[in-house]
């Protein structure tokens, strides 16, 4: 059974948006909109970017950049763990082969 979509009202940079959203994703959507609103307000406060569209694009670029940095960090950590596991497996195989001798 599909979750029902409810309309959620979000406030982003002094504008109101009604968004259809599954009930179980409502909290995540509200947190995301609050984060976006904060980032857009920070950009607007610098006075360097004028216009809601430009502010939204700059916020999207900044958030995308953060996401990519975190994704790269997680991938590097994962590769490090895989390398450690591979080394440990190699040592375990060596130890087991010595026992077979």
Short mmCIF file of C-alpha atoms in Angstrom, two decimals:
data_model
loop_
_atom_site.label_atom_id
_atom_site.label_comp_id
_atom_site.label_asym_id
_atom_site.label_seq_id
_atom_site.Cartn_x
_atom_site.Cartn_y
_atom_site.Cartn_z
CA UNK A 1 0.00 0.00 0.00
CA UNK A 2 1.42 3.38 -1.04
CA UNK A 3 1.87 6.01 1.64
CA UNK A 4 -0.55 8.90 1.18
CA UNK A 5 0.79 12.26 0.13
CA UNK A 6 -0.06 15.24 2.29
CA UNK A 7 0.53 18.84 1.39
CA UNK A 8 3.24 20.45 3.47
CA UNK A 9 3.60 24.23 3.60
CA UNK A 10 7.20 25.40 3.60
CA UNK A 11 8.57 28.90 4.11
CA UNK A 12 11.76 29.62 2.20
CA UNK A 13 13.21 33.12 1.95
CA UNK A 14 9.93 34.85 2.78
CA UNK A 15 7.90 32.82 0.29
CA UNK A 16 5.42 30.05 0.96
CA UNK A 17 5.46 26.77 -0.97
CA UNK A 18 2.88 23.97 -0.80
CA UNK A 19 4.57 20.65 -1.55
CA UNK A 20 3.00 17.19 -1.80
CA UNK A 21 4.95 14.80 0.36
CA UNK A 22 4.48 11.32 1.83
CA UNK A 23 3.67 11.51 5.55
CA UNK A 24 6.80 9.54 6.49
CA UNK A 25 9.05 12.06 4.69
CA UNK A 26 7.42 15.18 6.12
CA UNK A 27 9.99 15.79 8.88
CA UNK A 28 12.91 15.33 6.48
CA UNK A 29 11.37 17.75 3.99
CA UNK A 30 10.79 20.35 6.69
CA UNK A 31 14.39 20.03 7.94
CA UNK A 32 15.68 20.32 4.38
CA UNK A 33 13.60 23.43 3.74
CA UNK A 34 14.80 25.00 7.00
CA UNK A 35 18.41 24.29 6.03
CA UNK A 36 17.85 25.77 2.57
CA UNK A 37 16.15 28.83 4.07
CA UNK A 38 19.10 29.38 6.44
CA UNK A 39 21.63 29.06 3.61
CA UNK A 40 19.68 31.41 1.36
CA UNK A 41 19.38 33.97 4.15
CA UNK A 42 23.14 33.77 4.77
CA UNK A 43 23.82 34.41 1.10
CA UNK A 44 21.34 37.29 0.96
CA UNK A 45 22.89 38.82 4.10
CA UNK A 46 26.29 39.11 2.40
CA UNK A 47 24.76 41.59 -0.05
CA UNK A 48 26.89 40.15 -2.84
CA UNK A 49 24.05 38.26 -4.54
CA UNK A 50 20.82 40.02 -5.46
CA UNK A 51 17.60 38.36 -6.54
CA UNK A 52 15.86 35.28 -5.20
CA UNK A 53 16.73 33.19 -8.26
CA UNK A 54 20.44 33.94 -7.99
CA UNK A 55 20.39 33.37 -4.24
CA UNK A 56 18.67 30.00 -4.79
CA UNK A 57 21.27 28.96 -7.39
CA UNK A 58 24.15 29.97 -5.13
CA UNK A 59 22.59 28.07 -2.21
CA UNK A 60 22.08 25.01 -4.43
CA UNK A 61 25.70 25.17 -5.57
CA UNK A 62 26.98 25.52 -2.00
CA UNK A 63 24.83 22.64 -0.75
CA UNK A 64 25.84 20.47 -3.73
CA UNK A 65 29.48 21.22 -2.99
CA UNK A 66 29.01 20.19 0.66
CA UNK A 67 27.29 16.99 -0.45
CA UNK A 68 30.09 16.10 -2.87
CA UNK A 69 32.76 16.76 -0.23
CA UNK A 70 30.96 14.49 2.24
CA UNK A 71 30.45 11.82 -0.42
CA UNK A 72 34.16 11.92 -1.33
CA UNK A 73 35.08 11.71 2.36
CA UNK A 74 32.84 8.66 2.86
CA UNK A 75 34.23 6.98 -0.27
CA UNK A 76 37.80 7.56 0.92
CA UNK A 77 36.95 6.16 4.36
CA UNK A 78 35.27 3.16 2.74
CA UNK A 79 38.29 2.51 0.54
CA UNK A 80 40.54 2.75 3.59
CA UNK A 81 38.42 0.18 5.43
CA UNK A 82 38.42 -2.10 2.39
CA UNK A 83 42.20 -1.88 2.21
CA UNK A 84 42.50 -2.67 5.94
CA UNK A 85 40.17 -5.64 5.59
CA UNK A 86 42.12 -6.90 2.59
CA UNK A 87 45.40 -6.69 4.53
CA UNK A 88 43.85 -8.45 7.52
CA UNK A 89 42.43 -11.17 5.27
CA UNK A 90 45.85 -11.65 3.70
CA UNK A 91 47.46 -12.02 7.12
CA UNK A 92 44.74 -14.44 8.20
CA UNK A 93 45.24 -16.55 5.07
CA UNK A 94 49.02 -16.61 5.69
CA UNK A 95 48.49 -17.68 9.28
CA UNK A 96 46.06 -20.41 8.25
CA UNK A 97 48.40 -21.68 5.52
CA UNK A 98 51.22 -21.95 8.08
CA UNK A 99 48.98 -24.09 10.26
CA UNK A 100 48.34 -26.43 7.32
CA UNK A 101 52.08 -27.04 6.87
#
